[in-house]
Structures are given as C-alpha cells and as structure tokens.
Coordinates of C-alpha atoms in Angstrom, one line a residue:
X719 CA -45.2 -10.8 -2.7
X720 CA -41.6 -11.8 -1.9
X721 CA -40.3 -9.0 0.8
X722 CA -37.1 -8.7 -1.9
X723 CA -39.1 -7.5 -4.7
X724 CA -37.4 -4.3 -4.8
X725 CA -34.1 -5.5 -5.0
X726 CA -32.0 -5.3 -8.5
X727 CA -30.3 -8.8 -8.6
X728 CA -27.8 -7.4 -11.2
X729 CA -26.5 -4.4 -9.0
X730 CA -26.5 -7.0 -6.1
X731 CA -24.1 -9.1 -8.0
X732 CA -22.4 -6.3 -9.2
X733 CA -21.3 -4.7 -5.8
X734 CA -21.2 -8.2 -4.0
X735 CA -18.1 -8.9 -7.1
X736 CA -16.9 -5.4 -6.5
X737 CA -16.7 -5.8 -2.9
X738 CA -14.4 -9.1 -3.2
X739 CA -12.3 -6.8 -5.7
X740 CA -11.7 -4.0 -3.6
X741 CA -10.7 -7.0 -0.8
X742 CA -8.2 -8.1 -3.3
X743 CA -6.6 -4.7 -3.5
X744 CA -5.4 -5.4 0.5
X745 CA -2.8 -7.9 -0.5
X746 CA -2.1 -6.5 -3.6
X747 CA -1.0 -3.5 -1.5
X748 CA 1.4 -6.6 0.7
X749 CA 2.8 -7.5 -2.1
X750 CA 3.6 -4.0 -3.6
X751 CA 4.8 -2.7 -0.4
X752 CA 7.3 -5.8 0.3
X753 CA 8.7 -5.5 -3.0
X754 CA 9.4 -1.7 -2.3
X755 CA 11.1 -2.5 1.1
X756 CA 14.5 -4.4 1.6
X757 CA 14.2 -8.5 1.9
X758 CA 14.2 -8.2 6.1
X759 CA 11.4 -6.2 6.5
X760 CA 8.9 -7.9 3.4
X761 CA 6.9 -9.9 5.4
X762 CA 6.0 -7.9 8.1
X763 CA 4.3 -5.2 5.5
X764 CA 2.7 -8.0 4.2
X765 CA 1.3 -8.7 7.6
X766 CA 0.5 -5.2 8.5
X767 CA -1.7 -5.5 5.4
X768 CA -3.6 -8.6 6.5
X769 CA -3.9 -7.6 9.9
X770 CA -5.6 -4.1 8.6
X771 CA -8.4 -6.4 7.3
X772 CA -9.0 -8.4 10.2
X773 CA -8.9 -5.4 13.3
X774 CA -10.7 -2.8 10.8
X775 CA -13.4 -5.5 9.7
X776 CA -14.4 -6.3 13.2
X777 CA -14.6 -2.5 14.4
X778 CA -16.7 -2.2 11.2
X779 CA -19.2 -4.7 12.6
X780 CA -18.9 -3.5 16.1
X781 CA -19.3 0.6 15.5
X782 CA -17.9 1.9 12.6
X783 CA -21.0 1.3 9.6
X784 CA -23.0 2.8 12.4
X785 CA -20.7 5.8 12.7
X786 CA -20.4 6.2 9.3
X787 CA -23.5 5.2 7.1
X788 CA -26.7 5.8 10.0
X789 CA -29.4 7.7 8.1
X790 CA -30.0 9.2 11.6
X791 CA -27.1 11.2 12.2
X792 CA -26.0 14.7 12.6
X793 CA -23.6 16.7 10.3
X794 CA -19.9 15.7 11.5
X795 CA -20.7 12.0 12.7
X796 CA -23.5 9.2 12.7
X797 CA -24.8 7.7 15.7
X798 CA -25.4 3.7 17.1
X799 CA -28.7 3.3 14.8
X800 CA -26.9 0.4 13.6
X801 CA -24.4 -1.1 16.5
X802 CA -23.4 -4.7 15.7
X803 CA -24.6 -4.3 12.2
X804 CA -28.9 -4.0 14.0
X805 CA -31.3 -3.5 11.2
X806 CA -28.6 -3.6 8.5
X807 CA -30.1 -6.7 6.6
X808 CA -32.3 -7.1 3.4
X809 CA -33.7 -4.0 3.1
X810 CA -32.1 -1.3 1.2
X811 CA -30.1 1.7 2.4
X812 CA -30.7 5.2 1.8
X813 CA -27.5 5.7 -0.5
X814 CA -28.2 2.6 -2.7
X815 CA -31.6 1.9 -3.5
X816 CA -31.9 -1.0 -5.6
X817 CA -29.3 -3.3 -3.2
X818 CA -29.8 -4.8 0.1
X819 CA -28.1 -2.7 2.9
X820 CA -26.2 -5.6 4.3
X821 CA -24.1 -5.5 0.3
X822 CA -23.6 -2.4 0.7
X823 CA -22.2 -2.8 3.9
X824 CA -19.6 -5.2 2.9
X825 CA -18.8 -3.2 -0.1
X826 CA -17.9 0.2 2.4
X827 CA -16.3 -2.6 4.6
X828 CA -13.0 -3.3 2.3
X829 CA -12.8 0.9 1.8
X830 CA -12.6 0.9 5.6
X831 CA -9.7 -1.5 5.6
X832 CA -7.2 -0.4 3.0
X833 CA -7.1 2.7 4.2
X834 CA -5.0 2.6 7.3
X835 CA -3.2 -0.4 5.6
X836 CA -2.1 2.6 3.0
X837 CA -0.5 4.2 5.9
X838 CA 1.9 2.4 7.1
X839 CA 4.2 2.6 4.3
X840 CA 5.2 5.9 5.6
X841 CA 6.8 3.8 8.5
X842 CA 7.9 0.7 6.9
X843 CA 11.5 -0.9 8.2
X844 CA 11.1 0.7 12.1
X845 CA 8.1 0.3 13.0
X846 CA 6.7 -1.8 16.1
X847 CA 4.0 -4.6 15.1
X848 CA 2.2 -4.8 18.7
X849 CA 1.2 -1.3 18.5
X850 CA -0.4 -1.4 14.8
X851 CA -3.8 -3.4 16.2
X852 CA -4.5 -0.5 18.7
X853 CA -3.7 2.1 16.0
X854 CA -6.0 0.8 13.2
X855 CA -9.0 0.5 15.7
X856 CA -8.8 3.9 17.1
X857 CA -7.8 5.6 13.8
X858 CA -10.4 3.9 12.0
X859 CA -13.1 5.1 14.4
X860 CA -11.8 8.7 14.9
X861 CA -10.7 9.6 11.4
X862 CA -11.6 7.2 8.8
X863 CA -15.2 7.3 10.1
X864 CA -15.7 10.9 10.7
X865 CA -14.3 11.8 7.4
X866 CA -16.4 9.4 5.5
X867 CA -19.2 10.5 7.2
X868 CA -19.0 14.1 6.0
X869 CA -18.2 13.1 2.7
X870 CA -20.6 10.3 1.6
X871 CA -23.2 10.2 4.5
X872 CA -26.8 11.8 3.2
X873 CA -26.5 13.9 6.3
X874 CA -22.6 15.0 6.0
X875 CA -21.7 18.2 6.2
X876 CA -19.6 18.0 3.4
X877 CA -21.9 16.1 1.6
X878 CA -24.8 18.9 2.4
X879 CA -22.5 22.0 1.0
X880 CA -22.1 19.4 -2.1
X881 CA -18.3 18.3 -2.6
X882 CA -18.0 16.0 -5.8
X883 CA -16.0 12.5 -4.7
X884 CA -17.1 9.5 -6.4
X885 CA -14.8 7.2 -5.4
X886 CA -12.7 8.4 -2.3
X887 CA -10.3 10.8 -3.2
X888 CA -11.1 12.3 0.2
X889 CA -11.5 9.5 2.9
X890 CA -9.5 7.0 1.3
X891 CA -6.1 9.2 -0.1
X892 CA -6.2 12.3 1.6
X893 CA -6.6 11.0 4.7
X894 CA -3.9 8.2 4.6
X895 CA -1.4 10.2 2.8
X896 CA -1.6 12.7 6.1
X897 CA -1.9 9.7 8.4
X898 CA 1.6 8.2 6.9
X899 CA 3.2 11.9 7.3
X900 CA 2.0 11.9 11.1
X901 CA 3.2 8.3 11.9
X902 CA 6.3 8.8 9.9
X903 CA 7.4 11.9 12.4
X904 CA 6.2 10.2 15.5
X905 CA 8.4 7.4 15.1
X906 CA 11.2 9.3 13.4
X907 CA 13.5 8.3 10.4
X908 CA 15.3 4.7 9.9
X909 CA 18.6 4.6 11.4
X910 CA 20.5 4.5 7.9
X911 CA 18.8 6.8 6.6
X912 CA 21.1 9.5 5.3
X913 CA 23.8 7.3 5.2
X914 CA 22.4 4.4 2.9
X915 CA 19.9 4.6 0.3
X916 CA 17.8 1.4 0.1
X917 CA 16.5 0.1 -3.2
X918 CA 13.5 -2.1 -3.7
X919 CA 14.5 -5.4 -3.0
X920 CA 11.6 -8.0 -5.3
X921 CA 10.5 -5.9 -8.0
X922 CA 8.4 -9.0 -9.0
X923 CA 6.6 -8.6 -6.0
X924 CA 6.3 -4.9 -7.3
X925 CA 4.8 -5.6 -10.5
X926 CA 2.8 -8.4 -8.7
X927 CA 1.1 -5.7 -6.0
X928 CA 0.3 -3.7 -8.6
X929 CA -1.3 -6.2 -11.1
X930 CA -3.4 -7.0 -8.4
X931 CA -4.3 -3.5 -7.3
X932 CA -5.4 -2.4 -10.6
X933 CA -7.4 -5.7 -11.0
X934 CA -9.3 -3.6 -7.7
X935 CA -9.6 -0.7 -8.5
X936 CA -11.9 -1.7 -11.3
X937 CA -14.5 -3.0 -8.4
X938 CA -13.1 0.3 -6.4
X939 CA -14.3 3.0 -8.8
X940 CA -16.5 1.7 -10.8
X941 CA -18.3 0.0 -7.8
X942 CA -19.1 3.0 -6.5
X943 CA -21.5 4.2 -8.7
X944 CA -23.4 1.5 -6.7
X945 CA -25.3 -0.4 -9.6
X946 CA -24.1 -2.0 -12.8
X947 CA -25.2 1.1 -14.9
X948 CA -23.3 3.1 -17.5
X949 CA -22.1 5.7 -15.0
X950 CA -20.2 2.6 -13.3
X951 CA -19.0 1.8 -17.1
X952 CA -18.0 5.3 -17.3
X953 CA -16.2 5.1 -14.4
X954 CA -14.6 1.9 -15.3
X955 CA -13.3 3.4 -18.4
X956 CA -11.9 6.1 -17.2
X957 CA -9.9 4.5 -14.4
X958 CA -8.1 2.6 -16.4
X959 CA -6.6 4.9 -19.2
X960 CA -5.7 7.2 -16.3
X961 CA -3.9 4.6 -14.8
X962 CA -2.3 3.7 -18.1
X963 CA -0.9 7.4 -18.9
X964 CA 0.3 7.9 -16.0
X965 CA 2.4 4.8 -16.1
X966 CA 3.6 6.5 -19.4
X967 CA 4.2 9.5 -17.9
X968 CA 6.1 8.4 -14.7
X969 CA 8.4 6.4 -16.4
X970 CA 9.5 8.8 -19.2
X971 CA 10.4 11.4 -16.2
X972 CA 12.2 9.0 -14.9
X973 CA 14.3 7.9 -17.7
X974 CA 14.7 11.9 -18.1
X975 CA 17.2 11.6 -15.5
X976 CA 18.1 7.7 -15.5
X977 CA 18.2 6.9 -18.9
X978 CA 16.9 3.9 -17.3
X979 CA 13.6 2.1 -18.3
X980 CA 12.3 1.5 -15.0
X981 CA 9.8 -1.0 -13.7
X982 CA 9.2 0.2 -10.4
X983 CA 8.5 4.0 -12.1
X984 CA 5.9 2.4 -14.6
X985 CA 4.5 0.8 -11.5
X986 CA 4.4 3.8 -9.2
X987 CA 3.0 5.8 -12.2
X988 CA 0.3 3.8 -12.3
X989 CA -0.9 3.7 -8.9
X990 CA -0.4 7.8 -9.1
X991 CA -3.0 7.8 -11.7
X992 CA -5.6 5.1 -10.0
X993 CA -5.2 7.4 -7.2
X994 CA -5.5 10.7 -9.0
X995 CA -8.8 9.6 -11.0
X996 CA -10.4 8.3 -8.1
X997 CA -12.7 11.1 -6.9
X998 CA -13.4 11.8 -10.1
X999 CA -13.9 8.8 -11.8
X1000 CA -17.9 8.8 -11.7
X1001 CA -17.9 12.5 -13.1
X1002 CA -15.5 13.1 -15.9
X1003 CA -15.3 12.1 -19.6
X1004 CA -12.5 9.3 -20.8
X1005 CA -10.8 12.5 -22.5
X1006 CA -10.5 14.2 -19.0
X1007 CA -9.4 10.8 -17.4
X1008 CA -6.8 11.0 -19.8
X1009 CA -5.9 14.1 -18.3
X1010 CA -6.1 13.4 -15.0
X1011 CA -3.2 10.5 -15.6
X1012 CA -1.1 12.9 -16.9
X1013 CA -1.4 15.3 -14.4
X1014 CA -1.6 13.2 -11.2
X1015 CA 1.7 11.2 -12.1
X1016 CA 3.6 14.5 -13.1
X1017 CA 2.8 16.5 -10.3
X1018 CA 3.6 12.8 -8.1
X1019 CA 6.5 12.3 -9.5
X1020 CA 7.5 16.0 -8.3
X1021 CA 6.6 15.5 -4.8
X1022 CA 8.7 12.2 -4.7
X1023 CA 12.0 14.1 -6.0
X1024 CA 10.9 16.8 -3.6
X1025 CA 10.9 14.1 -0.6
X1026 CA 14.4 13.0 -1.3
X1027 CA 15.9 16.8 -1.7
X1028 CA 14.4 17.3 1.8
X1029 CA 15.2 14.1 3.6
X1030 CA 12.0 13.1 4.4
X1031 CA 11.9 9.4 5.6
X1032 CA 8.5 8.4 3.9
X1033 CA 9.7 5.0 3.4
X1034 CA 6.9 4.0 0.5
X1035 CA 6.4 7.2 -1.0
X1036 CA 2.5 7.1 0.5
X1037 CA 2.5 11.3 0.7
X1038 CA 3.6 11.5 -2.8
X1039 CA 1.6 9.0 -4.7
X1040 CA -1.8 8.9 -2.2
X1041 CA -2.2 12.4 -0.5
X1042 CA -0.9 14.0 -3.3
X1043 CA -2.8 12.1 -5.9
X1044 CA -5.8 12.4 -4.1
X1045 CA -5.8 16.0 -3.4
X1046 CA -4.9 16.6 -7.4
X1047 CA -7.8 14.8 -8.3
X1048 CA -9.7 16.4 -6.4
X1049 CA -8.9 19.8 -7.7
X1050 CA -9.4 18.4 -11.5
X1051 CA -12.7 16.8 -10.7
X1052 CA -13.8 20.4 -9.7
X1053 CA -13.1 21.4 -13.1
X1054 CA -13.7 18.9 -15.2
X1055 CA -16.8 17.5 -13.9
X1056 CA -20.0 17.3 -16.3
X1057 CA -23.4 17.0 -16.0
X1058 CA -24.1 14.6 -18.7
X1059 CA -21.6 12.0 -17.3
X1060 CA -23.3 12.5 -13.7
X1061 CA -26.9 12.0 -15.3
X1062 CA -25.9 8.5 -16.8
X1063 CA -27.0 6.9 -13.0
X1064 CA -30.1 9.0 -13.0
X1065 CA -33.6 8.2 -14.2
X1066 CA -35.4 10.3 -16.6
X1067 CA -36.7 13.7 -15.8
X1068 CA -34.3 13.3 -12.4
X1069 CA -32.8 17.1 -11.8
X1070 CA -29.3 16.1 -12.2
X1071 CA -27.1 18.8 -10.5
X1072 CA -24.2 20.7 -12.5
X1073 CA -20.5 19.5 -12.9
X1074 CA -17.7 22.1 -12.2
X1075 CA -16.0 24.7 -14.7
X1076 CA -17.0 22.9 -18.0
X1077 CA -20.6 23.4 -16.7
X1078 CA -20.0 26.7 -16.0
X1079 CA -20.2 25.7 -12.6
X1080 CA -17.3 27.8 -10.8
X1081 CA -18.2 27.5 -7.0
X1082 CA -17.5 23.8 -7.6
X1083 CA -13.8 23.7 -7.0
X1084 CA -13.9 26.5 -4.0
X1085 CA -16.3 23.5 -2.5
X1086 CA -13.9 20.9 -3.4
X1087 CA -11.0 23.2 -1.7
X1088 CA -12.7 23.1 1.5
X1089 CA -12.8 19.9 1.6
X1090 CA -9.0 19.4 1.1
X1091 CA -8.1 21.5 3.5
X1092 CA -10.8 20.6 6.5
X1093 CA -10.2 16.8 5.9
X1094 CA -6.2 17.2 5.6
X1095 CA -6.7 19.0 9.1
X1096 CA -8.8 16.5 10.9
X1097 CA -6.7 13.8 9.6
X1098 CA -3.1 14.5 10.5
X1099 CA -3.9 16.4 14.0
X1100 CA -5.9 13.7 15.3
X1101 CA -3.7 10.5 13.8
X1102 CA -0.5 12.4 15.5
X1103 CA -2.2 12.9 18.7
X1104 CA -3.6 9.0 18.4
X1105 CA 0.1 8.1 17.9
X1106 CA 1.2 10.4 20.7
X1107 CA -1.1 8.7 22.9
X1108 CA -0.3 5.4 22.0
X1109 CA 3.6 5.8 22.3
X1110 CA 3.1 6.7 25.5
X1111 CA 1.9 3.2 26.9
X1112 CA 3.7 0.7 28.5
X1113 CA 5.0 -1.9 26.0
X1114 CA 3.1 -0.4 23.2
X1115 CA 6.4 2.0 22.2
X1116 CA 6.1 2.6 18.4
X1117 CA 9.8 2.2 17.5
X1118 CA 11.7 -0.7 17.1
X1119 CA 15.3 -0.2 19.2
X1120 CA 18.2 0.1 17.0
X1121 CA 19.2 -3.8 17.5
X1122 CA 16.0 -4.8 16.0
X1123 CA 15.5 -2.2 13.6
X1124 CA 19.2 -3.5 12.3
X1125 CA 18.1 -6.9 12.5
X1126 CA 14.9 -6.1 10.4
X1127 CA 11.2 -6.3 11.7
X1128 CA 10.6 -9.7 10.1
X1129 CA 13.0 -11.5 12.6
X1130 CA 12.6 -8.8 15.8
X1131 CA 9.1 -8.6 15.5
X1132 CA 8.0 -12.0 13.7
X1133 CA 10.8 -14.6 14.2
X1134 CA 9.8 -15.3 10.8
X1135 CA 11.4 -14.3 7.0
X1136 CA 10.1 -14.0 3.8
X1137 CA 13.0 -16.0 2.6
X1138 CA 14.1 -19.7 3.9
X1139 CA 17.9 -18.1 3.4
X1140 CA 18.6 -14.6 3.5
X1141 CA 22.7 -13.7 3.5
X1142 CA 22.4 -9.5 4.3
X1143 CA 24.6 -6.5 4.1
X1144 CA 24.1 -3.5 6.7
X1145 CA 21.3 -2.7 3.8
X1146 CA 19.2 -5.6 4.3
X1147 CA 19.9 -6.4 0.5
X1148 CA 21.2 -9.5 -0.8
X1149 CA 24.9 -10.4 -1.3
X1150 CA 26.0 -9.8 -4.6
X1151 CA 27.7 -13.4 -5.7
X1152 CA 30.7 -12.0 -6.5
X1153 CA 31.1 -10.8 -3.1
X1154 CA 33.8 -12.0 -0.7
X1155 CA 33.6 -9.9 2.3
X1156 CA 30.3 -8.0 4.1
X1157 CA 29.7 -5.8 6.9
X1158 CA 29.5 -6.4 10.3
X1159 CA 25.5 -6.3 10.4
X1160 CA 24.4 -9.3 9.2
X1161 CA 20.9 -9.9 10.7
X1162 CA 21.4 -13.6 11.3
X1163 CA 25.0 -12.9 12.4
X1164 CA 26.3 -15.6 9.3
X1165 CA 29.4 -13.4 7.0
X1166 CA 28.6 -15.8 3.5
X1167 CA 31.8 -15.5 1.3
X1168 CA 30.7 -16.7 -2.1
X1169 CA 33.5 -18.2 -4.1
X1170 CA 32.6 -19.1 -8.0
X1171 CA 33.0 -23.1 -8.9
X1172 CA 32.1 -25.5 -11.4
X1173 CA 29.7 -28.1 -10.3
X1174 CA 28.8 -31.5 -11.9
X1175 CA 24.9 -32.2 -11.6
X1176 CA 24.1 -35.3 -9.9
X1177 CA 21.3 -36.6 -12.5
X1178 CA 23.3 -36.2 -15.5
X1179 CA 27.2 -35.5 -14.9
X1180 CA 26.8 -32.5 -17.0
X1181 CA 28.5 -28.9 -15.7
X1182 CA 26.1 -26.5 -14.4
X1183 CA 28.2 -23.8 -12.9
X1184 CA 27.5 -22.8 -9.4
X1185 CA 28.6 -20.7 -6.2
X1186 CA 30.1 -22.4 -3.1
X1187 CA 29.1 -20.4 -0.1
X1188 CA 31.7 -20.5 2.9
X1189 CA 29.6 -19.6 6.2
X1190 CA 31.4 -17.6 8.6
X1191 CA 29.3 -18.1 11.6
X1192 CA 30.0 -15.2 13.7
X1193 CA 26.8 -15.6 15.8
X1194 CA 29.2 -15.6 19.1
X1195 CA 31.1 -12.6 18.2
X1196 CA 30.3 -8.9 20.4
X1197 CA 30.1 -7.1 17.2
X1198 CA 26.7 -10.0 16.4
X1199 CA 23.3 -10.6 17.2
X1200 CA 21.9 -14.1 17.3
X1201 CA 18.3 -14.5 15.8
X1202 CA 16.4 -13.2 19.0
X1203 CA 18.4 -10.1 18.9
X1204 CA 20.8 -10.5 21.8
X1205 CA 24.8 -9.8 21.6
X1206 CA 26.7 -12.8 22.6
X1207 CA 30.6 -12.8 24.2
X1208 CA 33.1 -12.7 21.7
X1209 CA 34.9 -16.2 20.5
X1210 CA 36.4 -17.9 17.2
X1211 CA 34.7 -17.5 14.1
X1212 CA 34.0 -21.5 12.7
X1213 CA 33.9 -21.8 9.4
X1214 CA 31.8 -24.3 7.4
X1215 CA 30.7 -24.7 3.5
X1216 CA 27.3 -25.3 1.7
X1217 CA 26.7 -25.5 -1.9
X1218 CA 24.8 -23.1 -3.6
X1219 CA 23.8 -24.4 -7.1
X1220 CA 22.6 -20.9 -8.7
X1221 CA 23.2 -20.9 -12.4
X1222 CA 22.0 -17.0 -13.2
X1223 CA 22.1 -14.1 -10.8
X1224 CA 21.1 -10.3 -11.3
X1225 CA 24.5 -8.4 -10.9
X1226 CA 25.4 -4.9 -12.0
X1227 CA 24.5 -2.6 -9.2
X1228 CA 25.4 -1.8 -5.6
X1229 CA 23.0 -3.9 -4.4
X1230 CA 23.1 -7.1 -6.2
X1231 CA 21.0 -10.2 -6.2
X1232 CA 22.1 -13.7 -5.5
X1233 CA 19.3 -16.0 -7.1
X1234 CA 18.6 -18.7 -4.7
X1235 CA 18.9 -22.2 -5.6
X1236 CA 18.6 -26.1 -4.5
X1237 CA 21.6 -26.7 -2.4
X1238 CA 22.6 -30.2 -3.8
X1239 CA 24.4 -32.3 -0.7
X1240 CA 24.8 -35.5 -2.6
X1241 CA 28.4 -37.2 -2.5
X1242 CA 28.2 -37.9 -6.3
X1243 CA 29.2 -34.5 -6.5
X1244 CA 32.9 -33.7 -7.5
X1245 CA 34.6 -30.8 -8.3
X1246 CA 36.3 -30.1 -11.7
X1247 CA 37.8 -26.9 -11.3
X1248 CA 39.1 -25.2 -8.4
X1249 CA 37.7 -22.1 -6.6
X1250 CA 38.7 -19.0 -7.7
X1251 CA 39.8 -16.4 -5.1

C-alpha cells in the first residue's frame, strides 16, 4: 500500500496553488508601496519586498517552522523538533490532516515573509537598506514566530484559551502594524516632513499592487481553511465582498471632503477591508463580511485622518490600514462568529465549538480582547528594542543622513532608479512640463527647464508637438550633489539641450507629471515654431 494513501490530492493542490498566491501578494505589496512613495525612493520598497522573501525564507528553513509549527512545544514557543526542516516531509502535520507536512510548510512559509515586508512602509523614504537583512531575521524569529505560535500552534497558549483567527488577523496585521509604529519612531520622521506633503507618485503601480494583492488574498484566506472544502469557499466569498465595500466606502469618505473620485482611496479601501475580514474570514456569513468591509474601511479611514492631525510620519499608512484593520476584525469576528459556518470543515457528528455573540457565545470577544492586547504588547516592545539594538552597531545605523535621504534611497542606497530619467523637485516628484525653474535639490544635481516646441516627426514630417528640455548641469555647484552623494566646489553652470518628444502629460496639480518619451536625435528634425518663454 503506497505510504501516501492518506493524502487528499485535491487539498494538496489546493494549498500547493494557494501557497504560490500568497507569494504573489510579496510584489504586489512592491508595487503598491512604490506607487505610494515619490519616484526616488520606488525601487528600493520594491526591493525591501523581495529581499523580505529571500532572508525570511531561509530563516524559515533554518529555525523558524520549528519554532512555530513543532507538535512538541510548550505554550509561548516551539522547540528544534524540526531544525532544517528534519522530519517535515510526506507525512502529514498535526494541523492539516489530509496534506503532506512539507505543503503545509510552504504554505506558512509566504505568511512568514509578507509580514515584516508590511512593515516597512512605516519607514519608507529614510530608511537604511544594509540594516533591513539583520532586522527581518531577528524580528521574524522573536516576534513573528512567537506570536504565531500562540495563535495557531495546537499547543499555543492562545490557541488553548481558544481565540478565533482564521486567517491572521493577529500574527500577520497586528503585529506588523505595531512593528511599523516602532521602526517608524526609532528612525524618526523624513526631513520634509512638516514642511512638504508628498503625494503618490505612480498610481498605476498603485492599482497594479493592489490587483495583485487581492488576486492573494484569495490563496491567503481561503487557503487557510487548509483543504479545498466549503469552509475555504466560504471564506473565499466572504473576502472578496469585504474587500469590495470597503473600496466603496473609502472612497465615498474621501470624496466627502475632496469632492474628488480618488483612485488611491478606492485602493486603500480595499486593502482595509482584505485586512479587516482576515481573522474572520473562515467564521462569519457573506452578510457579516459585508459588514466587516464597512466597518474596517470606516474606522481605517479615521485613523488615517487621525495620523495626519497628529503628525505622525507613518509614511504608508501601515498602522491605519493593517494594525487597525486587523485589530477591528478581530473584535467583529468575536461577534459575529457562527457555528454553522465553522462546522462546514468538520466531519459529521464532529463537536464543532460555538461562534461568538450570534451563538450566544459572549466570553468569545473578552478572549479575542486578550489577544489584541498581549500580542500588540509583545510585538512593539520587542521590535523597538530589536531596532534599538540594531542601531546601535557599527555601520548598521538605521537612518539615511540627510544628503542621502535628499537624494532618495534608490540612488544613496542602490545606485539604481526606477526610472532611466528622473528630473526632481526638493519633493522627489516629477517636473511639471510647464515648469521653467526648480529647487536647489535635485537628486542628480541636473535643473531641466522645459520649454514647449513644435516638433516634425522624422518618419512622416507630420507635427507632433513636443517639449525641448534645456539641462542645467549644476553637478559642480556647492549647493549639489553628484550621483554618489558628495558636494562638489562650486563652478559655471553649462548648459546643454535634449529633445523630449512627449505628446500628453498629466498637469493640474502641485506636483505634476512629465510623461516620458523617446528622445528623437535625428538631424531630419527641424523646428517650425520657436520656443516659447
């Protein structure tokens, strides 16, 4: 008899595909949190993102399954039972009976890794890069791990007194969102930050993080529930209309006080929602997901008004939307639990325990308080005394200096850019086209005056309207900093033009956008209009 008889091969597939769409979710999270930032700090979030998968994956073989999933554990933490993944192989594990323990593994794997990545929004624009690797290996073994391990380890203590969190409201949210409000004090606000209000500087990258999130978060929720069985359909279902109302809901605040139909508000609603629903997604009705939306994205949207009124630099709104979220839905899932949603995963004649209030089950939500509290507690004393410890190494400073902080992380960090060309303000946002004159802190020390033309195309003669870019290369200049970051002696200014062949460009705010274009060198090209000042 084949040693794998056990095994369900649908609830293998199922949580093998839902493992590759939780991983999907990590640069998903890039692309939503470059969009957010301004155009010289994109790719280093998107980085920050991929390098969360790589350091988290390996300390997940090396310690961190044992830690958190060993059947042999105590009540706060697991032990080395399963060190370099030993004995984790074919058979199955204690929480999921019908798959191998080495899917399951994979599947907890890509929890483990977007969760610190969630984090560092909090610190986006000033952070240091070096640092980030010892950060996510530590934090991932004393926080992520501990908390998981009271929460969805058989032996947990949290687990024992019966707190109700089906997808991770608990390891995954609340112990982020208090992560990214420790990091975010330890390293202080962004230089501008009273002085200049940033805006989001690729909302197409926006929109694009978040399609690929939600595509997830399907495999997140839903894949929890561990097999391909109506709970996980339940779960599935109600995931997705909370996300969907709360998109609703964010967006009509918003246009309360904009009158403004915003794209990134539909977006943030959205995730406010996935994030709200997720510890209850396994447990509640699609009328009480509903709910849940609403809610989560109302109460949200609060806390992100509240962050401005009180100046606190959380650069990506990851207390607001995550902490927040999480810690709502945790409360509503104490209420709004039932029994007859938790019994679609169990077998007939199974004693299926009681949901919360709607079951008449009121020492639910006191249950689901303590485990607000006690994991908020762990999380943000032990990530600030982790980043504490850590800032206090040689050459392992969290804080970018102010020179490279005004350069933007991408070059001081990277000596790379999202963007092949990338004229800045003292913002980090792109020069509006109509602009003649910017500030002083230009990242790649180039002033761009942009003066409107009309341009014949070399293929067909025809006028396609353009912008001629005169490059003031003040790279020499005291008040400048070349490309590595160092001020050079003061001299004459050289001027020299390019031609920028962008037909359309986003104008109409303080912080417009230049589309970028093929610049078009050929000599066929002749002018038939002159500049205009």
């Amino acid at each position: 008899m084949p040693a794998t008889q056990w095994m369900d091969t649908g609830d293998t597939a199922w949580v093998m595909t839902c493992a590759i769409l939780v991983f999907i979710m990590c640069p998903g999270l890039g692309f939503f949190y470059a969009g957010l930032a301004r155009a010289k700090n994109a790719l280093s979030l998107m980085y920050l993102c991929v390098l969360a998968v790589a350091v988290v994956s390996f300390q997940w073989y090396l310690i961190g399954y044992s830690l958190t999933f060993s059947e042999t554990g105590g009540p706060f933490i697991g032990d080395t039972a399963h060190f370099l993944l030993r004995g984790v192989g074919l058979e199955p594990h204690a929480s999921a009976q019908t798959i191998p323990a080495a899917c399951f593994m994979i599947f907890q794997m890509m929890f483990a890794c977007i969760t610190p990545a969630l984090a560092f929004g909090s610190a986006a624009e000033r952070m240091s890069l070096g640092p980030a690797i010892v950060f996510l290996f530590v934090w991932s073994t004393l926080v992520y791990d501990v908390i998981t391990y009271w929460v969805w380890s058989g032996n947990g203590w949290l687990a024992t007194l019966g707190v109700m969190d089906f997808a991770g409201g608990t390891p995954v949210h609340i112990s982020s969102g208090l992560a990214a409000v420790a990091y975010a004090m330890v390293v202080g606000k962004r230089r501008d930050y009273d002085e200049n209000v940033s805006t989001p500087h690729n909302v197409s990258f926006v929109f694009l993080g978040l399609s690929l999130m939600w595509f997830g978060w399907f495999g997140f929720n839903a894949g929890s529930a561990l097999a391909a069985n109506a709970r996980g359909v339940q779960s599935l279902i109600g995931t997705h209309l909370s996300g969907c109302v709360a998109a609703l809901v964010w967006v009509l605040m918003d246009y309360r006080h904009s009158r403004k139909w915003s794209m990134i508000g539909l977006c943030t609603g959205a995730v406010a929602g996935l994030a709200t629903i997720t510890p209850g997604s396994g447990f509640v009705s699609s009328s009480s997901a509903l709910a849940f939306g609403a809610i989560g994205s109302f109460v949200c949207n609060l806390a992100v008004q509240y962050k401005h009124k009180y100046h606190f630099d959380d650069a990506l709104d990851v207390f607001a939307v995550h902490y927040i979220g999480g810690l709502v839905g945790l409360i509503l899932t104490g209420i709004f639990a039932q029994q007859d949603i938790i019994a679609l995963s169990y077998n007939e004649g199974d004693t299926v325990p009681l949901g919360g209030w709607l079951d008449g089950n009121f020492i639910q939500l006191p249950i689901q308080l303590a485990a607000i509290v006690t994991v908020s507690v762990w999380s943000f004393v032990v990530t600030y005394i982790i980043l504490v410890v850590i800032n206090k190494i040689p050459f392992l400073q969290l804080r970018l200096n102010d020179e490279a902080e005004m350069m933007g992380v991408d070059w001081a960090e990277m000596g790379e850019r999202a963007y092949a060309y990338l004229p800045l303000t003292e913002s980090g946002d792109f020069i509006s086209p109509n602009a003649t004159s910017t500030s002083a802190d230009v990242a790649k020390g180039v002033v761009v005056k942009r003066v409107p033309e009309i341009i014949e195309d070399p293929a067909d003669g025809k006028d396609m309207g353009g912008i001629k870019l005169q490059d003031m290369d003040l790279s020499n200049s005291s008040n400048f900093f070349s490309l590595d970051g160092r001020a050079r002696p003061p001299s004459s200014p050289t001027l020299s033009t390019r031609t920028d062949a962008s037909r359309h460009a986003y104008s109409g705010s303080s912080n417009d956008m230049a589309s970028s274009s093929t610049t078009y060198n050929s000599s066929k090209q002749q002018q038939k209009a002159k500049a205009i000042d």
